Amino acid sequence: MKTQLKATIALLGLLFFSCSKIVYTNQQVFDRYKTRQNVSDKFGVPYEQITTTTTEAWLYNFKEGGGNAATKNVTQFSKLNQFVIFTFDLQGNVINRQSKGVDLAERKPATGATIGLIAGGVALIVIIIAASSMHFNPDIKF
C-alpha cells in the first residue's frame, strides 16, 4: 500500500512538472539570431571558429558544462553530440545555422493541462486508497 501510494505520488509529481506548451519552436528561436552581435550577445564566446575569405563559422559546444573561456581557431570543427554552428558572411549576417542535440524551444506552463492532471491524480489516489481499504478490510462497503 505504502509503495503504491509513493509511486503514485512520484508519478503525479513528474507529470505535474512536465505540463508545458511550446511558445516558440526551436527553428523560431534560431531565426531570431540574424547577426554576429545577436549570436555573441546570447551565446557568448564560441568554442571553435573557422574563418575563410568569405565566411566565418562559430561552433558552440552544448555538452554539460560547455561554457567557453576562449575560442580555438580550427580548420575543421570537432565532432560533438550537442552543438550549434552559426555561419556569417563578411558583413556579420547569419547565413546558415545548424544544430545537433540542442533544443532551444521556449515553453510556458500549460495551466489547463496541469489542473486536469492534478484533478485526475487526486481521483486516482482516492480510488487506490479505497481499493486498498476494501482489500485489507472486506467488511467495508462503498
Coordinates of N, CA, C and O in Angstrom, one line a residue:
M1 N 0.8 -1.2 0.0 CA 0.0 0.0 0.0 C 0.9 1.2 0.0 O 0.7 2.1 -0.8
K2 N 1.8 1.3 0.9 CA 2.7 2.5 1.0 C 3.5 2.6 -0.3 O 3.7 3.8 -0.8
T3 N 4.0 1.5 -0.8 CA 4.8 1.6 -2.0 C 3.9 2.1 -3.2 O 4.4 2.9 -4.0
Q4 N 2.7 1.6 -3.3 CA 1.8 2.1 -4.4 C 1.5 3.6 -4.2 O 1.5 4.3 -5.2
L5 N 1.3 4.0 -3.0 CA 1.0 5.4 -2.8 C 2.2 6.3 -3.1 O 2.0 7.3 -3.8
K6 N 3.4 5.9 -2.7 CA 4.6 6.6 -3.0 C 4.8 6.7 -4.5 O 5.2 7.7 -5.0
A7 N 4.6 5.6 -5.2 CA 4.8 5.5 -6.6 C 3.8 6.4 -7.3 O 4.2 7.2 -8.3
T8 N 2.6 6.4 -6.9 CA 1.6 7.3 -7.5 C 1.9 8.7 -7.3 O 1.8 9.5 -8.2
I9 N 2.3 9.1 -6.1 CA 2.6 10.5 -5.8 C 3.8 10.9 -6.6 O 3.9 12.0 -7.2
A10 N 4.8 10.1 -6.8 CA 6.0 10.4 -7.6 C 5.6 10.6 -9.0 O 6.1 11.5 -9.7
L11 N 4.8 9.7 -9.6 CA 4.3 9.8 -10.9 C 3.6 11.1 -11.2 O 3.8 11.8 -12.1
L12 N 2.7 11.5 -10.2 CA 1.9 12.7 -10.4 C 2.8 13.9 -10.3 O 2.6 14.9 -11.0
G13 N 3.8 13.9 -9.4 CA 4.8 15.0 -9.4 C 5.5 15.2 -10.7 O 5.7 16.3 -11.1
L14 N 5.9 14.1 -11.2 CA 6.6 14.1 -12.5 C 5.7 14.7 -13.6 O 6.1 15.6 -14.4
L15 N 4.5 14.2 -13.7 CA 3.6 14.7 -14.7 C 3.2 16.2 -14.5 O 3.1 16.9 -15.4
F16 N 3.1 16.5 -13.2 CA 2.7 17.9 -12.9 C 3.8 18.9 -13.4 O 3.5 19.9 -14.0
F17 N 5.0 18.6 -13.3 CA 6.1 19.5 -13.7 C 6.4 19.4 -15.2 O 7.2 20.1 -15.7
S18 N 5.8 18.4 -15.9 CA 6.1 18.3 -17.3 C 5.0 18.9 -18.2 O 5.0 18.8 -19.4
C19 N 4.0 19.5 -17.6 CA 2.9 20.2 -18.3 C 3.4 21.5 -18.8 O 3.4 22.5 -18.1
S20 N 3.7 21.6 -20.1 CA 4.1 22.8 -20.7 C 3.7 22.8 -22.2 O 3.5 21.7 -22.8
K21 N 3.7 24.0 -22.8 CA 3.4 24.0 -24.2 C 4.5 24.9 -24.8 O 5.0 25.8 -24.2
I22 N 4.8 24.6 -26.1 CA 5.8 25.3 -26.8 C 5.3 26.7 -27.3 O 4.2 26.7 -27.9
V23 N 5.9 27.7 -26.9 CA 5.6 29.1 -27.3 C 6.3 29.4 -28.6 O 5.7 30.0 -29.6
Y24 N 7.6 29.1 -28.7 CA 8.4 29.3 -29.8 C 9.2 28.1 -30.1 O 9.9 27.5 -29.3
T25 N 9.1 27.6 -31.4 CA 9.8 26.3 -31.7 C 11.3 26.6 -31.8 O 11.8 27.7 -31.8
N26 N 12.0 25.5 -31.8 CA 13.5 25.6 -32.0 C 13.9 26.4 -33.2 O 14.7 27.3 -33.1
Q27 N 13.2 26.2 -34.3 CA 13.5 27.0 -35.5 C 13.2 28.5 -35.3 O 14.0 29.3 -35.8
Q28 N 12.1 28.8 -34.7 CA 11.7 30.2 -34.5 C 12.8 30.9 -33.6 O 13.1 32.0 -33.8
V29 N 13.3 30.2 -32.6 CA 14.3 30.8 -31.7 C 15.6 31.0 -32.5 O 16.2 32.1 -32.5
F30 N 16.0 30.0 -33.3 CA 17.2 30.1 -34.1 C 17.0 31.3 -35.1 O 18.0 32.0 -35.4
D31 N 15.9 31.5 -35.7 CA 15.7 32.6 -36.6 C 15.8 34.0 -36.0 O 15.9 35.0 -36.8
R32 N 15.8 34.1 -34.7 CA 16.0 35.4 -34.1 C 17.4 35.9 -34.2 O 17.6 37.1 -34.2
Y33 N 18.3 35.0 -34.4 CA 19.7 35.4 -34.4 C 20.1 35.7 -35.8 O 20.4 34.8 -36.6
K34 N 20.2 37.0 -36.2 CA 20.4 37.4 -37.6 C 21.8 38.0 -37.8 O 22.3 38.0 -38.9
T35 N 22.5 38.4 -36.7 CA 23.8 39.0 -36.9 C 24.8 38.3 -35.9 O 24.4 37.7 -34.9
R36 N 26.1 38.6 -36.2 CA 27.2 38.1 -35.3 C 27.0 38.7 -33.9 O 27.2 38.0 -32.9
Q37 N 26.5 39.9 -33.8 CA 26.3 40.5 -32.5 C 25.2 39.9 -31.7 O 25.3 39.6 -30.5
N38 N 24.1 39.5 -32.4 CA 22.9 38.8 -31.8 C 23.4 37.5 -31.2 O 23.1 37.1 -30.0
V39 N 24.2 36.8 -32.0 CA 24.7 35.4 -31.5 C 25.7 35.6 -30.4 O 25.6 34.9 -29.4
S40 N 26.6 36.5 -30.5 CA 27.5 36.8 -29.4 C 26.9 37.2 -28.1 O 27.2 36.7 -27.0
D41 N 25.8 38.1 -28.2 CA 25.1 38.5 -27.0 C 24.4 37.3 -26.3 O 24.4 37.3 -25.1
K42 N 23.9 36.4 -27.1 CA 23.1 35.3 -26.5 C 24.0 34.2 -26.0 O 23.9 33.6 -24.9
F43 N 25.0 33.8 -26.9 CA 25.7 32.6 -26.6 C 27.2 32.8 -26.1 O 27.8 31.9 -25.7
G44 N 27.6 34.0 -26.2 CA 29.0 34.4 -25.7 C 30.1 33.9 -26.7 O 29.9 33.9 -27.9
V45 N 31.2 33.5 -26.1 CA 32.4 33.2 -26.8 C 32.2 31.8 -27.4 O 31.8 30.8 -26.8
P46 N 32.4 31.6 -28.8 CA 32.3 30.3 -29.4 C 33.4 29.3 -28.9 O 34.5 29.8 -28.5
Y47 N 33.1 28.1 -29.0 CA 34.1 27.0 -28.6 C 35.2 26.9 -29.7 O 36.3 26.8 -29.4
E48 N 34.7 26.9 -30.9 CA 35.7 26.9 -32.1 C 35.2 27.8 -33.2 O 34.0 28.1 -33.2
Q49 N 36.2 28.2 -34.0 CA 35.9 29.1 -35.1 C 36.7 28.8 -36.3 O 37.8 28.4 -36.2
I50 N 36.0 28.8 -37.5 CA 36.6 28.6 -38.8 C 36.4 29.9 -39.6 O 35.3 30.4 -39.7
T51 N 37.5 30.5 -40.0 CA 37.5 31.7 -40.8 C 38.0 31.4 -42.2 O 39.1 30.8 -42.4
T52 N 37.2 31.8 -43.2 CA 37.7 31.7 -44.6 C 37.7 33.1 -45.2 O 37.4 34.1 -44.5
T53 N 38.0 33.2 -46.5 CA 38.0 34.5 -47.1 C 36.6 35.1 -47.3 O 36.4 36.3 -47.5
T54 N 35.5 34.3 -47.2 CA 34.2 34.8 -47.5 C 33.2 34.6 -46.3 O 32.1 35.1 -46.3
T55 N 33.6 33.7 -45.4 CA 32.7 33.4 -44.2 C 33.5 33.2 -42.9 O 34.7 33.0 -42.9
E56 N 32.7 33.2 -41.9 CA 33.2 32.9 -40.6 C 32.2 32.0 -39.9 O 31.0 32.3 -39.9
A57 N 32.6 30.9 -39.3 CA 31.6 30.0 -38.7 C 32.0 29.8 -37.2 O 33.2 29.7 -36.9
W58 N 31.0 29.8 -36.3 CA 31.3 29.7 -34.9 C 30.5 28.4 -34.4 O 29.3 28.2 -34.7
L59 N 31.3 27.6 -33.7 CA 30.7 26.4 -33.1 C 30.6 26.6 -31.6 O 31.5 27.0 -31.0
Y60 N 29.4 26.3 -31.1 CA 29.1 26.3 -29.7 C 28.9 24.9 -29.2 O 28.1 24.2 -29.7
N61 N 29.6 24.6 -28.1 CA 29.6 23.3 -27.5 C 28.5 23.3 -26.4 O 28.6 24.1 -25.5
F62 N 27.5 22.4 -26.6 CA 26.4 22.4 -25.6 C 26.4 21.2 -24.7 O 25.4 20.9 -24.1
K63 N 27.6 20.6 -24.6 CA 27.6 19.4 -23.7 C 27.6 20.0 -22.3 O 27.7 21.2 -22.0
E64 N 27.4 19.1 -21.3 CA 27.3 19.5 -19.9 C 28.6 20.3 -19.5 O 29.7 19.9 -19.8
G65 N 28.3 21.5 -18.9 CA 29.5 22.3 -18.6 C 30.2 22.9 -19.8 O 31.4 23.1 -19.7
G66 N 29.5 23.1 -20.9 CA 30.1 23.5 -22.1 C 30.4 25.0 -22.2 O 30.6 25.5 -23.3
G67 N 30.5 25.7 -21.1 CA 30.9 27.1 -21.2 C 32.2 27.3 -21.9 O 33.1 26.5 -21.6
N68 N 32.4 28.3 -22.7 CA 33.6 28.5 -23.4 C 34.4 29.7 -22.8 O 33.9 30.8 -22.8
A69 N 35.7 29.5 -22.5 CA 36.5 30.5 -22.0 C 37.2 31.2 -23.1 O 37.4 32.4 -23.1
A70 N 37.7 30.5 -24.1 CA 38.4 31.1 -25.2 C 38.1 30.3 -26.5 O 37.8 29.1 -26.4
T71 N 38.1 31.0 -27.6 CA 37.8 30.3 -28.9 C 39.1 29.7 -29.5 O 40.2 30.3 -29.5
K72 N 38.9 28.5 -30.0 CA 40.0 27.9 -30.8 C 39.8 28.1 -32.3 O 38.7 27.8 -32.8
N73 N 40.8 28.6 -32.9 CA 40.7 28.7 -34.4 C 41.1 27.4 -35.0 O 42.2 26.8 -34.7
V74 N 40.3 26.8 -35.8 CA 40.5 25.4 -36.4 C 40.2 25.4 -37.9 O 39.6 26.4 -38.4
T75 N 40.6 24.4 -38.5 CA 40.3 24.2 -39.9 C 39.1 23.3 -40.1 O 38.5 23.2 -41.2
Q76 N 38.8 22.5 -39.1 CA 37.7 21.6 -39.1 C 37.1 21.5 -37.7 O 37.9 21.4 -36.7
F77 N 35.8 21.6 -37.6 CA 35.1 21.5 -36.2 C 35.3 20.1 -35.6 O 35.3 19.1 -36.3
S78 N 35.3 20.1 -34.3 CA 35.3 18.9 -33.5 C 34.0 18.2 -33.7 O 33.0 18.8 -34.0
K79 N 34.0 16.8 -33.6 CA 32.8 16.0 -33.7 C 32.2 16.0 -32.3 O 32.7 15.5 -31.3
L80 N 31.0 16.7 -32.2 CA 30.3 16.8 -30.9 C 28.9 16.2 -31.0 O 28.4 16.2 -32.1
N81 N 28.4 15.9 -29.9 CA 27.0 15.4 -29.9 C 26.0 16.5 -29.7 O 24.8 16.3 -30.0
Q82 N 26.4 17.5 -29.0 CA 25.4 18.6 -28.8 C 26.1 19.9 -29.1 O 27.0 20.4 -28.4
F83 N 25.7 20.5 -30.2 CA 26.3 21.7 -30.7 C 25.4 22.6 -31.5 O 24.3 22.2 -32.0
V84 N 25.8 23.9 -31.7 CA 25.2 24.8 -32.6 C 26.3 25.5 -33.4 O 27.3 25.8 -32.9
I85 N 26.1 25.6 -34.7 CA 27.0 26.3 -35.6 C 26.3 27.4 -36.3 O 25.2 27.2 -36.9
F86 N 26.8 28.6 -36.2 CA 26.3 29.8 -36.9 C 27.4 30.2 -37.9 O 28.6 30.2 -37.6
T87 N 27.0 30.4 -39.2 CA 27.9 30.8 -40.2 C 27.5 32.2 -40.6 O 26.3 32.5 -40.8
F88 N 28.5 33.1 -40.7 CA 28.3 34.5 -41.0 C 29.0 34.9 -42.3 O 30.0 34.3 -42.7
D89 N 28.4 35.9 -43.0 CA 29.0 36.5 -44.2 C 30.0 37.5 -43.7 O 30.2 37.7 -42.5
L90 N 30.7 38.2 -44.6 CA 31.7 39.2 -44.3 C 31.1 40.4 -43.5 O 31.8 41.1 -42.8
Q91 N 29.8 40.7 -43.7 CA 29.2 41.8 -43.0 C 28.7 41.4 -41.6 O 28.1 42.2 -40.9
G92 N 28.8 40.1 -41.3 CA 28.4 39.7 -39.9 C 26.9 39.2 -39.9 O 26.4 39.0 -38.8
N93 N 26.3 39.0 -41.0 CA 24.9 38.5 -41.1 C 25.0 37.0 -41.0 O 25.8 36.3 -41.7
V94 N 24.0 36.4 -40.3 CA 23.9 34.9 -40.2 C 23.4 34.4 -41.6 O 22.4 34.8 -42.0
I95 N 24.2 33.5 -42.2 CA 23.7 33.0 -43.5 C 23.4 31.5 -43.3 O 22.8 30.9 -44.3
N96 N 23.7 30.9 -42.2 CA 23.4 29.4 -42.0 C 23.4 29.1 -40.5 O 24.2 29.7 -39.8
R97 N 22.6 28.2 -40.1 CA 22.5 27.7 -38.8 C 22.4 26.2 -38.8 O 21.6 25.7 -39.6
Q98 N 23.1 25.5 -38.0 CA 22.8 24.1 -37.8 C 23.0 23.7 -36.4 O 23.8 24.3 -35.7
S99 N 22.3 22.6 -36.0 CA 22.5 22.2 -34.6 C 22.3 20.7 -34.6 O 21.7 20.1 -35.5
K100 N 22.7 20.1 -33.5 CA 22.5 18.7 -33.2 C 22.4 18.5 -31.7 O 23.3 19.0 -30.9
G101 N 21.3 17.9 -31.2 CA 21.2 17.6 -29.8 C 20.9 18.8 -28.9 O 21.0 18.7 -27.7
V102 N 20.4 19.9 -29.6 CA 20.2 21.1 -28.8 C 18.7 21.5 -29.1 O 18.4 21.6 -30.3
D103 N 17.9 21.8 -28.1 CA 16.6 22.2 -28.3 C 16.4 23.6 -27.6 O 16.5 23.7 -26.3
L104 N 16.3 24.6 -28.3 CA 16.2 26.0 -27.8 C 14.7 26.4 -27.7 O 14.5 27.6 -27.4
A105 N 13.8 25.5 -28.0 CA 12.4 25.9 -28.0 C 12.0 26.5 -26.6 O 12.5 26.1 -25.6
E106 N 11.2 27.5 -26.7 CA 10.8 28.2 -25.4 C 9.4 27.7 -25.1 O 8.5 27.6 -25.9
R107 N 9.2 27.3 -23.8 CA 8.0 26.7 -23.3 C 7.4 27.6 -22.2 O 8.1 28.3 -21.5
K108 N 6.1 27.4 -22.0 CA 5.5 28.0 -20.8 C 4.5 27.0 -20.2 O 4.1 26.1 -20.9
P109 N 4.2 27.1 -18.9 CA 3.3 26.1 -18.3 C 2.0 26.1 -19.0 O 1.4 27.1 -19.4
A110 N 1.4 24.9 -19.1 CA 0.1 24.7 -19.7 C -0.9 24.6 -18.5 O -1.1 23.5 -18.0
T111 N -1.4 25.7 -18.1 CA -2.2 25.7 -16.8 C -3.4 24.7 -16.9 O -3.7 24.0 -15.9
G112 N -4.2 24.7 -18.0 CA -5.3 23.8 -18.1 C -4.9 22.4 -18.0 O -5.6 21.6 -17.3
A113 N -3.9 22.0 -18.6 CA -3.4 20.6 -18.6 C -3.0 20.3 -17.1 O -3.2 19.2 -16.6
T114 N -2.3 21.2 -16.5 CA -1.9 21.0 -15.1 C -3.0 20.8 -14.2 O -3.0 19.8 -13.4
I115 N -4.1 21.6 -14.3 CA -5.3 21.4 -13.4 C -5.9 20.1 -13.7 O -6.3 19.4 -12.8
G116 N -6.1 19.7 -15.0 CA -6.7 18.5 -15.3 C -5.9 17.3 -14.8 O -6.4 16.3 -14.3
L117 N -4.6 17.4 -14.9 CA -3.7 16.3 -14.4 C -3.8 16.2 -12.9 O -3.9 15.1 -12.3
I118 N -3.8 17.3 -12.2 CA -4.0 17.3 -10.7 C -5.3 16.6 -10.3 O -5.4 15.8 -9.4
A119 N -6.4 17.1 -11.0 CA -7.7 16.5 -10.6 C -7.7 15.0 -10.9 O -8.2 14.2 -10.1
G120 N -7.2 14.6 -12.0 CA -7.1 13.2 -12.3 C -6.3 12.4 -11.3 O -6.6 11.3 -10.9
G121 N -5.2 13.0 -10.9 CA -4.3 12.4 -9.9 C -5.0 12.2 -8.6 O -4.8 11.2 -7.9
V122 N -5.7 13.3 -8.2 CA -6.4 13.2 -6.9 C -7.4 12.1 -6.9 O -7.6 11.2 -6.0
A123 N -8.2 12.0 -8.1 CA -9.2 10.9 -8.2 C -8.5 9.5 -8.2 O -9.0 8.6 -7.6
L124 N -7.4 9.4 -8.8 CA -6.6 8.2 -8.8 C -6.2 7.7 -7.4 O -6.3 6.6 -7.1
I125 N -5.7 8.7 -6.7 CA -5.3 8.4 -5.3 C -6.4 8.0 -4.5 O -6.3 7.0 -3.7
V126 N -7.6 8.6 -4.6 CA -8.8 8.3 -3.8 C -9.2 6.8 -4.2 O -9.5 6.0 -3.3
I127 N -9.2 6.5 -5.5 CA -9.5 5.1 -5.9 C -8.6 4.1 -5.4 O -9.0 3.0 -4.9
I128 N -7.3 4.4 -5.4 CA -6.3 3.5 -4.9 C -6.5 3.3 -3.4 O -6.4 2.1 -2.9
I129 N -6.7 4.3 -2.7 CA -6.9 4.2 -1.2 C -8.2 3.4 -0.9 O -8.2 2.5 -0.1
A130 N -9.2 3.7 -1.6 CA -10.5 3.0 -1.4 C -10.3 1.5 -1.8 O -10.8 0.6 -1.0
A131 N -9.7 1.2 -2.9 CA -9.5 -0.2 -3.3 C -8.6 -0.9 -2.2 O -8.9 -2.1 -1.9
S132 N -7.6 -0.2 -1.8 CA -6.7 -0.9 -0.8 C -7.4 -1.1 0.5 O -7.3 -2.1 1.2
S133 N -8.3 -0.1 0.9 CA -9.1 -0.3 2.1 C -10.0 -1.5 2.0 O -10.2 -2.3 3.0
M134 N -10.6 -1.6 0.9 CA -11.5 -2.8 0.7 C -10.8 -4.1 0.7 O -11.3 -5.1 1.2
H135 N -9.6 -4.1 0.2 CA -8.8 -5.3 0.1 C -8.3 -5.8 1.5 O -8.4 -6.9 1.8
F136 N -8.0 -4.8 2.4 CA -7.5 -5.1 3.7 C -8.6 -5.3 4.7 O -8.5 -5.9 5.7
N137 N -9.8 -4.7 4.4 CA -10.9 -4.9 5.3 C -12.2 -5.1 4.5 O -12.9 -4.2 4.1
P138 N -12.5 -6.4 4.1 CA -13.6 -6.7 3.2 C -15.0 -6.3 3.8 O -15.9 -6.3 3.0
D139 N -15.1 -6.0 5.1 CA -16.4 -5.6 5.6 C -16.8 -4.2 5.2 O -17.9 -3.9 5.4
I140 N -15.9 -3.4 4.7 CA -16.2 -2.0 4.3 C -17.0 -2.1 3.0 O -16.6 -2.7 2.1
K141 N -18.1 -1.4 3.0 CA -19.0 -1.3 1.8 C -19.0 0.2 1.4 O -19.1 1.1 2.1
F142 N -18.9 0.3 0.1 CA -19.0 1.7 -0.5 C -20.2 1.8 -1.3 O -20.7 1.0 -1.9

